[in-house]
Structures are given as structure tokens and as C-alpha cells.
PDB file of C-alpha atoms in Angstrom:
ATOM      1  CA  UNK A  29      96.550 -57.034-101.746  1.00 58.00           C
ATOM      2  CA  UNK A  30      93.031 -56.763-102.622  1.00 60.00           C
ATOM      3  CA  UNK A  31      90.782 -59.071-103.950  1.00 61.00           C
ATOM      4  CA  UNK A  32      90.521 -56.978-107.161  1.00 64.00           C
ATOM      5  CA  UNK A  33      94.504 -56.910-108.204  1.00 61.00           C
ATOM      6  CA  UNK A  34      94.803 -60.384-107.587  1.00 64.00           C
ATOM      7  CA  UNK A  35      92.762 -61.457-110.844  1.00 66.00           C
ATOM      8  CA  UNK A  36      95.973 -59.231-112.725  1.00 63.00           C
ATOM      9  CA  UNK A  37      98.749 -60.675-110.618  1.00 65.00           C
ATOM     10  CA  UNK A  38      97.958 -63.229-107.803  1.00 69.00           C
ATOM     11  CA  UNK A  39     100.170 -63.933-104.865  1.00 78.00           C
ATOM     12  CA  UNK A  40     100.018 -66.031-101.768  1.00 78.00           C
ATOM     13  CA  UNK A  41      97.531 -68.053-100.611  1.00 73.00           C
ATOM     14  CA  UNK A  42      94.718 -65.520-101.804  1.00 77.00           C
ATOM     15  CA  UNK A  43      96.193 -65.425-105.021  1.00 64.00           C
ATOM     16  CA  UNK A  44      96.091 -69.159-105.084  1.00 70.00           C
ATOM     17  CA  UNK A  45      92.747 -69.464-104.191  1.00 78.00           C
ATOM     18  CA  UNK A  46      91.677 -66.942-106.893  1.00 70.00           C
ATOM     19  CA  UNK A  47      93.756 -68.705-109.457  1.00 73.00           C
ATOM     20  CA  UNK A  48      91.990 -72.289-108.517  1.00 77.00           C
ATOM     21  CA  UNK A  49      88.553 -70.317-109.215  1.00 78.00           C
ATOM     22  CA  UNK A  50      89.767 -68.863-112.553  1.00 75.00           C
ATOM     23  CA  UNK A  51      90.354 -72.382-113.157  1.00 71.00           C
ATOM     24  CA  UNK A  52      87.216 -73.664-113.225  1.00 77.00           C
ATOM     25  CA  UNK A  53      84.915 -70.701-114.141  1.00 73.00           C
ATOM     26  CA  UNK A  54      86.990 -70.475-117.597  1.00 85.00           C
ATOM     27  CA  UNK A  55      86.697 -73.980-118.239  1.00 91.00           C
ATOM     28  CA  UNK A  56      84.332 -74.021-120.722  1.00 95.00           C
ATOM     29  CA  UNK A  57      84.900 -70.444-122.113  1.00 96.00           C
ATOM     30  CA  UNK A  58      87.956 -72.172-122.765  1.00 96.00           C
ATOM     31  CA  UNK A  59      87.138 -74.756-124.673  1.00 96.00           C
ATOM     32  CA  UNK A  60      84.879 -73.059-126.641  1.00 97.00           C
ATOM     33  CA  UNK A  61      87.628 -71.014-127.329  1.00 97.00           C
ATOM     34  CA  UNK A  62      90.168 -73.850-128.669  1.00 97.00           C
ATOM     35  CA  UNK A  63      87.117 -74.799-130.601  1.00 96.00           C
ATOM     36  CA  UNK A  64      87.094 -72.010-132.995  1.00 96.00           C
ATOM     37  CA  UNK A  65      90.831 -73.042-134.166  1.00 96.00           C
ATOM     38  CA  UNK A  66      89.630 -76.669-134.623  1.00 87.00           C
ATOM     39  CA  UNK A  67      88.388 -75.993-138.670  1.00 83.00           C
ATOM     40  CA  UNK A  68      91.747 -74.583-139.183  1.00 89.00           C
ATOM     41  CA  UNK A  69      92.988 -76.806-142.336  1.00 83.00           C
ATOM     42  CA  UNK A  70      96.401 -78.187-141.371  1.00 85.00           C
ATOM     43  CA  UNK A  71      96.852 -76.998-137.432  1.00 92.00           C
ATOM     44  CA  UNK A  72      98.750 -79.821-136.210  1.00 94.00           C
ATOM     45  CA  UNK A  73     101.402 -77.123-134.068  1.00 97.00           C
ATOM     46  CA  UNK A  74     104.420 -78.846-132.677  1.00 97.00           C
ATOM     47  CA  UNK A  75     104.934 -75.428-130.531  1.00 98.00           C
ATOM     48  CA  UNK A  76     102.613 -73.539-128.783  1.00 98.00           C
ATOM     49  CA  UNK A  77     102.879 -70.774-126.311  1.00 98.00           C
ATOM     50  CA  UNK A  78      99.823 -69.900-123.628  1.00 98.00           C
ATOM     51  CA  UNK A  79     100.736 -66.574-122.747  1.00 98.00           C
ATOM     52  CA  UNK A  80      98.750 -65.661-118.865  1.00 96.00           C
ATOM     53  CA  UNK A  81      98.744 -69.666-118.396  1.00 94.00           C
ATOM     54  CA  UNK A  82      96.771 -68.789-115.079  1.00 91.00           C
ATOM     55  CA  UNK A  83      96.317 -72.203-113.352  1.00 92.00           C
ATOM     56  CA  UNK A  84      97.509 -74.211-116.285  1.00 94.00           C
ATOM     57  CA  UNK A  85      93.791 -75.518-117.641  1.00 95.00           C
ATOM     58  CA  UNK A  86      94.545 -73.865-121.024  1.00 96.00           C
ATOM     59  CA  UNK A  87      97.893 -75.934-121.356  1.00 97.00           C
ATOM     60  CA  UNK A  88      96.108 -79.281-120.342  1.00 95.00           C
ATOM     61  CA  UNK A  89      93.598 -78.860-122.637  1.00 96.00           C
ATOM     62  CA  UNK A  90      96.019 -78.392-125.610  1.00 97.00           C
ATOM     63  CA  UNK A  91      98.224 -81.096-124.919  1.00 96.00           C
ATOM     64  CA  UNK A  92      95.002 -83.178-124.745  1.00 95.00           C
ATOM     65  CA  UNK A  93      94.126 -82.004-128.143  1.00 95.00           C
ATOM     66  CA  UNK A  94      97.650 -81.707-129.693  1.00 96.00           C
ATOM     67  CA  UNK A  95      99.769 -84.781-128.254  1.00 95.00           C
ATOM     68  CA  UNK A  96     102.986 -84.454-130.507  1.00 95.00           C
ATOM     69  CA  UNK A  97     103.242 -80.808-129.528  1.00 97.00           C
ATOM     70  CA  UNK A  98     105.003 -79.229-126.540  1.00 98.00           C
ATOM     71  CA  UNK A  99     103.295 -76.438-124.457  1.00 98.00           C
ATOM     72  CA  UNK A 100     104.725 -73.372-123.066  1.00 98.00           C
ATOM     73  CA  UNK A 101     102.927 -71.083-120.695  1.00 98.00           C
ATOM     74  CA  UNK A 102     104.173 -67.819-119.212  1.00 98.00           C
ATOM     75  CA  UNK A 103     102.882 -65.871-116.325  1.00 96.00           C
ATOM     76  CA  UNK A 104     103.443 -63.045-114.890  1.00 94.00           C
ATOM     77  CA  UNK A 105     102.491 -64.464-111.123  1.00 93.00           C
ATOM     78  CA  UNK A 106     105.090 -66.687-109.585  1.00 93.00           C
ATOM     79  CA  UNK A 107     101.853 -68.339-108.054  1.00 92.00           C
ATOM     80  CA  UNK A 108     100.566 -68.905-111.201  1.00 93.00           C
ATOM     81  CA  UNK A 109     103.523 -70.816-112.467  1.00 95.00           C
ATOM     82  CA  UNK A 110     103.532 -72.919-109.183  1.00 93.00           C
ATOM     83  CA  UNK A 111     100.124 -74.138-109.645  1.00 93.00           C
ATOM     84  CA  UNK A 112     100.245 -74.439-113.679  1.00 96.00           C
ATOM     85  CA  UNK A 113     103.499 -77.120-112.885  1.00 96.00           C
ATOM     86  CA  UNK A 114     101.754 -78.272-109.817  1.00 94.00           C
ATOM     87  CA  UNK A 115      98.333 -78.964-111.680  1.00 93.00           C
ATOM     88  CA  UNK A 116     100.439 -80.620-114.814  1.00 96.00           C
ATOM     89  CA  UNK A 117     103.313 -82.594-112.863  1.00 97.00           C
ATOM     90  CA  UNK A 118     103.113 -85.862-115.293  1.00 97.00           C
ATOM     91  CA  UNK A 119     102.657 -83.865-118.350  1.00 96.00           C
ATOM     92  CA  UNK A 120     105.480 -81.491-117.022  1.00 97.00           C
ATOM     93  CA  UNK A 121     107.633 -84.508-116.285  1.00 97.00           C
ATOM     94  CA  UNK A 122     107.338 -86.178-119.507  1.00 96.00           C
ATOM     95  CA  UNK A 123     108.540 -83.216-121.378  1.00 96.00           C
ATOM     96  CA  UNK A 124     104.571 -82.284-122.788  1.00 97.00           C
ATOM     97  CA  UNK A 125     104.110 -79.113-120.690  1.00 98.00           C
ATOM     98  CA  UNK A 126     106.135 -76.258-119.231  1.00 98.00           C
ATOM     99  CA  UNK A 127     106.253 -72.727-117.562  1.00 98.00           C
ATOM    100  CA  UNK A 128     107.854 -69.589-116.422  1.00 98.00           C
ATOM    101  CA  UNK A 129     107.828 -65.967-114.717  1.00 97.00           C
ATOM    102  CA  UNK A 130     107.523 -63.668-117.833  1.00 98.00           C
ATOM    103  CA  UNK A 131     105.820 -60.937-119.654  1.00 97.00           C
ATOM    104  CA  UNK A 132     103.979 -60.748-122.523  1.00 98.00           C
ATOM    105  CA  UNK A 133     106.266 -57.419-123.096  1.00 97.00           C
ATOM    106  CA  UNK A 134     109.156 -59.622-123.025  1.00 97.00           C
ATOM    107  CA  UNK A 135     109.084 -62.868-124.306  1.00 98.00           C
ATOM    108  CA  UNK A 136     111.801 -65.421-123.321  1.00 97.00           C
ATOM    109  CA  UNK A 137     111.077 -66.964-127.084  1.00 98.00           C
ATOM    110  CA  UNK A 138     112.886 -66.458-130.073  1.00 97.00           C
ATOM    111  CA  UNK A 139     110.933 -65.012-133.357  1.00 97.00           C
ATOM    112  CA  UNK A 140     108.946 -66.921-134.890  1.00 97.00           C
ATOM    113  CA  UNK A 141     109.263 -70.279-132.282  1.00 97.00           C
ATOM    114  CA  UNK A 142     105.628 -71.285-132.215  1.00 98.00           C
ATOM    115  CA  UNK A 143     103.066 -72.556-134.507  1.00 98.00           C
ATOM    116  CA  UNK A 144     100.083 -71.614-132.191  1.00 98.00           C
ATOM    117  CA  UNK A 145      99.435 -69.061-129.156  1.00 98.00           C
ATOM    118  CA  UNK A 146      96.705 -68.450-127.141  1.00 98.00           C
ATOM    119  CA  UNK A 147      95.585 -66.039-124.679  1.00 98.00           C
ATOM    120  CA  UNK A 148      92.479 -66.949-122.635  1.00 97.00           C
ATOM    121  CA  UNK A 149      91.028 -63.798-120.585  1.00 95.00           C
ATOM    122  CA  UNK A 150      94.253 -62.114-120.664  1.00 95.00           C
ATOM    123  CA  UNK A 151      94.476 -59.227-122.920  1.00 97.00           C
ATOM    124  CA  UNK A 152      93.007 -56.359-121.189  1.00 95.00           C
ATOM    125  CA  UNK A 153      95.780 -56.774-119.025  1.00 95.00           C
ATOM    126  CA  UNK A 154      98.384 -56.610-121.230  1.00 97.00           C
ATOM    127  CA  UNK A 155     100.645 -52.761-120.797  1.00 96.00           C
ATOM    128  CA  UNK A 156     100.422 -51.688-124.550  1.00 97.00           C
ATOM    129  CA  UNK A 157      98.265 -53.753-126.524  1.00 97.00           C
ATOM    130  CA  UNK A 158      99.222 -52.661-129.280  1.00 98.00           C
ATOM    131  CA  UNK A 159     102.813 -53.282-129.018  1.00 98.00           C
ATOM    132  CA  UNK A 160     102.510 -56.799-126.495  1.00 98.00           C
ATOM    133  CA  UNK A 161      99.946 -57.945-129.750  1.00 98.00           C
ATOM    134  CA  UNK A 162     103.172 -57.411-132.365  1.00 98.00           C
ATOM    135  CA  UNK A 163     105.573 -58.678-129.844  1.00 98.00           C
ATOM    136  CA  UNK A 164     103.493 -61.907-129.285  1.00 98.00           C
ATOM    137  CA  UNK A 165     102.610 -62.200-133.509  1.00 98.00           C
ATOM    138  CA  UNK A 166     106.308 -62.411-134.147  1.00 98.00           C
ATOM    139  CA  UNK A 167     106.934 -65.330-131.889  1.00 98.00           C
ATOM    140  CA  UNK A 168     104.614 -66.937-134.406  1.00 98.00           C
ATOM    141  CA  UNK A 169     105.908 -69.007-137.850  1.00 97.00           C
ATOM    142  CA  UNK A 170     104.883 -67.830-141.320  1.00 96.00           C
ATOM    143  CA  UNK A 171     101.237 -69.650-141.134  1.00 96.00           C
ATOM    144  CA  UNK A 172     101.039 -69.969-137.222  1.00 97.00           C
ATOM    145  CA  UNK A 173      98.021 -69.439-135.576  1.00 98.00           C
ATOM    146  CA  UNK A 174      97.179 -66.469-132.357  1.00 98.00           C
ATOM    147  CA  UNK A 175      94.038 -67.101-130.565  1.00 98.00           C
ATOM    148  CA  UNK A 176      92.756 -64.851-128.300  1.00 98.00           C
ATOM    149  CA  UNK A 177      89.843 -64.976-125.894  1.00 98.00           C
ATOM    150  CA  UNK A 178      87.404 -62.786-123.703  1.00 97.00           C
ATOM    151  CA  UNK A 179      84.392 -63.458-121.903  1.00 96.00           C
ATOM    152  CA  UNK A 180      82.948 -59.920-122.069  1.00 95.00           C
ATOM    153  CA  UNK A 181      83.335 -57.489-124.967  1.00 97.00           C
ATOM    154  CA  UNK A 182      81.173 -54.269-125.562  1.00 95.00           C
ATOM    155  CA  UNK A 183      77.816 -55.187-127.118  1.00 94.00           C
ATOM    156  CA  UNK A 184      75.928 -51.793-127.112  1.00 92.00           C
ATOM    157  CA  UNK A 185      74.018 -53.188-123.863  1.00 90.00           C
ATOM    158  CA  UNK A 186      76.645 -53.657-121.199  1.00 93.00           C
ATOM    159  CA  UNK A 187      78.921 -50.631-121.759  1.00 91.00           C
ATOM    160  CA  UNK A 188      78.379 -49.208-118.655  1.00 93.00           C
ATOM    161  CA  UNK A 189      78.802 -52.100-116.223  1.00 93.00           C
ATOM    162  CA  UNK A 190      81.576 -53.277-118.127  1.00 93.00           C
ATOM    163  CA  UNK A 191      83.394 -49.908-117.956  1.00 93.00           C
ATOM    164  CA  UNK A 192      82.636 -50.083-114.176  1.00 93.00           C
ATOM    165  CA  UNK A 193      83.938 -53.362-114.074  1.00 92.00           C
ATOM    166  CA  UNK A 194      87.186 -52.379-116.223  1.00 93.00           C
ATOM    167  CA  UNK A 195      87.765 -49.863-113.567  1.00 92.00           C
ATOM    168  CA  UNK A 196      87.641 -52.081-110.550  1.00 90.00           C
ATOM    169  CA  UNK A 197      89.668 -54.169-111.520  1.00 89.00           C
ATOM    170  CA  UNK A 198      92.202 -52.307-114.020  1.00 91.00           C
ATOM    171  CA  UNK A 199      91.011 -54.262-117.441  1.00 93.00           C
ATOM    172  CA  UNK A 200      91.127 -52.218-121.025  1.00 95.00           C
ATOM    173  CA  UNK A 201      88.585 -54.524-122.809  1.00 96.00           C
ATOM    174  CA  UNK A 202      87.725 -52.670-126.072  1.00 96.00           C
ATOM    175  CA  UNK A 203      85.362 -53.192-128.860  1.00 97.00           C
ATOM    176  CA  UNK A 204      86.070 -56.206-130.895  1.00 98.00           C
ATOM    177  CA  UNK A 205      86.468 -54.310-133.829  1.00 98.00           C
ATOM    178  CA  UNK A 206      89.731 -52.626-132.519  1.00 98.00           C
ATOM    179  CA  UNK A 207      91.430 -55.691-131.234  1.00 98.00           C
ATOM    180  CA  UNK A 208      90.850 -57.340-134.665  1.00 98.00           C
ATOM    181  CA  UNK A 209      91.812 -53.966-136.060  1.00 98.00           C
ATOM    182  CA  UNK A 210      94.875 -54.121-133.364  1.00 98.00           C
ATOM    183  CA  UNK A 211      95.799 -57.984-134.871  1.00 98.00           C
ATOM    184  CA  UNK A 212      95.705 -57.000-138.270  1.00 98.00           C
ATOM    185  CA  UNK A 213      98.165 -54.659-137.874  1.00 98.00           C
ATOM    186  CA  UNK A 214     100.470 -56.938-136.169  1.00 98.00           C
ATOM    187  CA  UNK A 215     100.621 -58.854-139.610  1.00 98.00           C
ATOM    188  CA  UNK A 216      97.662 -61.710-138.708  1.00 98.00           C
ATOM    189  CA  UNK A 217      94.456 -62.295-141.239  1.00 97.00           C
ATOM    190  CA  UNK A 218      91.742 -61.790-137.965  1.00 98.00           C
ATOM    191  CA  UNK A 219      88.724 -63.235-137.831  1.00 97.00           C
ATOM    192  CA  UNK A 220      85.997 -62.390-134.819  1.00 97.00           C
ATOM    193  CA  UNK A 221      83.787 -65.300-133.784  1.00 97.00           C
ATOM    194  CA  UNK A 222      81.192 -64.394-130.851  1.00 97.00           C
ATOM    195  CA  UNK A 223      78.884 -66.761-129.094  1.00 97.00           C
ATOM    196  CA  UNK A 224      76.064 -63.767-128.318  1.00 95.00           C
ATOM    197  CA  UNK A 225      74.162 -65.336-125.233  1.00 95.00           C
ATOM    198  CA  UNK A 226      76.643 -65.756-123.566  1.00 96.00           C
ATOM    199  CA  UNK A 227      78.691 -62.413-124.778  1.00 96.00           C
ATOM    200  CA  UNK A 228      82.173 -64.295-125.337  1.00 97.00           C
ATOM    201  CA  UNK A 229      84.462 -63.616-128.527  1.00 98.00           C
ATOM    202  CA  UNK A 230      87.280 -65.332-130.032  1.00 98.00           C
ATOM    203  CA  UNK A 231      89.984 -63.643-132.404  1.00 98.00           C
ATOM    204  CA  UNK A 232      91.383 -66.349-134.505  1.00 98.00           C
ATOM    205  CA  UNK A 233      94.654 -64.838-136.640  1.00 97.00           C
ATOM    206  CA  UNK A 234      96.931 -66.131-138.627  1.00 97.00           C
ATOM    207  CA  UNK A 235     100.183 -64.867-139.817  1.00 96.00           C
ATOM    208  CA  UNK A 236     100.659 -63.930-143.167  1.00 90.00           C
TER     209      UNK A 236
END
């Protein structure tokens, strides 16, 4: 497999490596991410789903800042799973954190299970956006919260190398007006927050 396809799916021992460097480089994307939901007046979720859990950084990082609430992450790389439950073994053992093969497509959740998900540099990825988004917002309760996050959206500057970069390796990242547009329509009050030096967004809905 190359290099490229193993940022969508990873396997083996490449995949594992790539996953460890995902890791670390979204780090602090992530938290800047989780920071956007902070102001949110009464987010205290009891259930939350990280859908493309990757190496499981996303899921420590909520159960750091949400210890009453239990974790879920889904993957759609076996490898990913391993090292999200390998990476989390105490909080895994002590019923804080867990994981599975699955799809955002097909969710192994009933509706409206969680109070919060979040998808961290996932999204382009998804089949059918538009239908994975509605799929995901009814796993959420009346008032839950969906958080998504990209490091790259289309600022009027980088169009072109991000549309070669989409291509090589098989991302649909589209302007951040049509994801919100995408969310709204999946029943969630959007809001876009951007951090412009850095080009990263966060969409921040919540179901109405």
C-alpha cells in the first residue's frame, strides 16, 4: 500500500507508523479543537463518540477533560483500533475508554446515544458527506454537541495546492461554508471558528 492511502486506512506496520505520526502532529490542532466546545454552557456529556479515533489522542484528551463520561471511538483501520486500546490500556480497563472496526456509514450506536462527537481530520474521508454528516447527527441527543475539525480548508490562497493535495491522497475538503451548510441540514445550529495563521477550522453544532 502506498504511503498516500495509508493516511485513509492504515495497515501493518506502515500503517502503524503513520498512525503514531498522526498522533503527534494533530496534537495541538486537537486541542485547539476541543477548545472551541469548552464555552458551551452546560457540556458536561456522559457519552461521547470520536468517530476516525486514529491513534486514540482525541479519546485521551476527552476523558482528561470529561472524567464522568465514557468514550467511544470507531475506526475504520483495524490498526487504528489496536493502537487507540494499546495507547489507552488503563483508561480502557477501567471502563473510561473504548473502540471498534466501524464506519461512519454505519454506526454500531443507537439514535440519539451520545451527548458529544467529534471528528478530528476525518471528514474529507468520509463516502457521502452529506449522508455520513446526518447519520452521525442522529446518534446525537436533543442538545448534544458534533465537533468537527480540519487543518486545511480553502482560503482563496491555497486552492490549488490543496486540490493537488486532495488528489494525492483522495481527501474532499470543501469550503467551510458548505460543510456548515452540510451540518445545518443534518438538523445542528453550526457555527465556523477558524484560527487564520495557521488555516485550521472548527464546526461546532448542536442539535436542535
Amino acid at each position: 500500500m502506498a504511503k498516500e492511502d495509508q493516511y485513509r486506512n492504515p495497515q501493518g506496520d506502515e500503517g502503524r507508523k503513520v498512525i503514531e505520526e498522526m498522533n503527534e502532529h494533530h496534537r495541538e490542532l486537537t486541542s485547539w479543537g476541543l477548545g472551541q466546545i469548552s464555552a458551551i454552557e452546560g457540556l458536561r456529556p456522559k457519552k461521547i463518540l470520536d468517530i476516525g479515533c486514529g491513534g486514540g489522542n482525541c479519546l485521551r484528551m476527552l476523558t482528561t477533560r470529561y472524567p464522568n463520561a465514557h468514550a467511544d471511538g470507531i475506526d475504520i483501520s483495524e490498526e487504528a483500533v489496536k493502537v487507540t486500546l494499546d495507547r489507552n490500556a488503563v483508561y480502557h480497563s477501567w471502563g473510561k475508554i473504548d473502540a471498534q472496526v466501524a464506519s461512519v456509514s454505519d454506526l454500531p450506536f443507537p439514535e440519539k446515544s451520545f451527548d458529544l462527537v467529534t471528528a478530528i481530520e476525518t471528514y474529507f474521508f468520509w463516502p457521502d458527506l452529506e449522508k455520513d454528516l446526518a447519520h452521525a447527527a442522529s446518534r446525537l441527543k436533543e442538545g448534544g454537541v458534533m465537533l468537527i475539525v480540519s487543518e486545511q480548508y480553502p482560503n482563496g490562497k491555497n486552492d490549488e495546492a490543496l486540490k493537488e493535495a486532495c488528489l494525492k491522497y483522495g481527501m474532499n475538503i470543501l469550503p467551510n461554508e458548505e460543510v456548515a451548510s452540510l451540518m445545518e441540514k443534518a438538523g445542528l445550529k453550526t457555527q465556523t471558528f477558524t484560527n487564520e495563521d495557521k488555516n485550521w477550522v472548527a464546526f461546532v453544532g448542536v442539535r436542535q
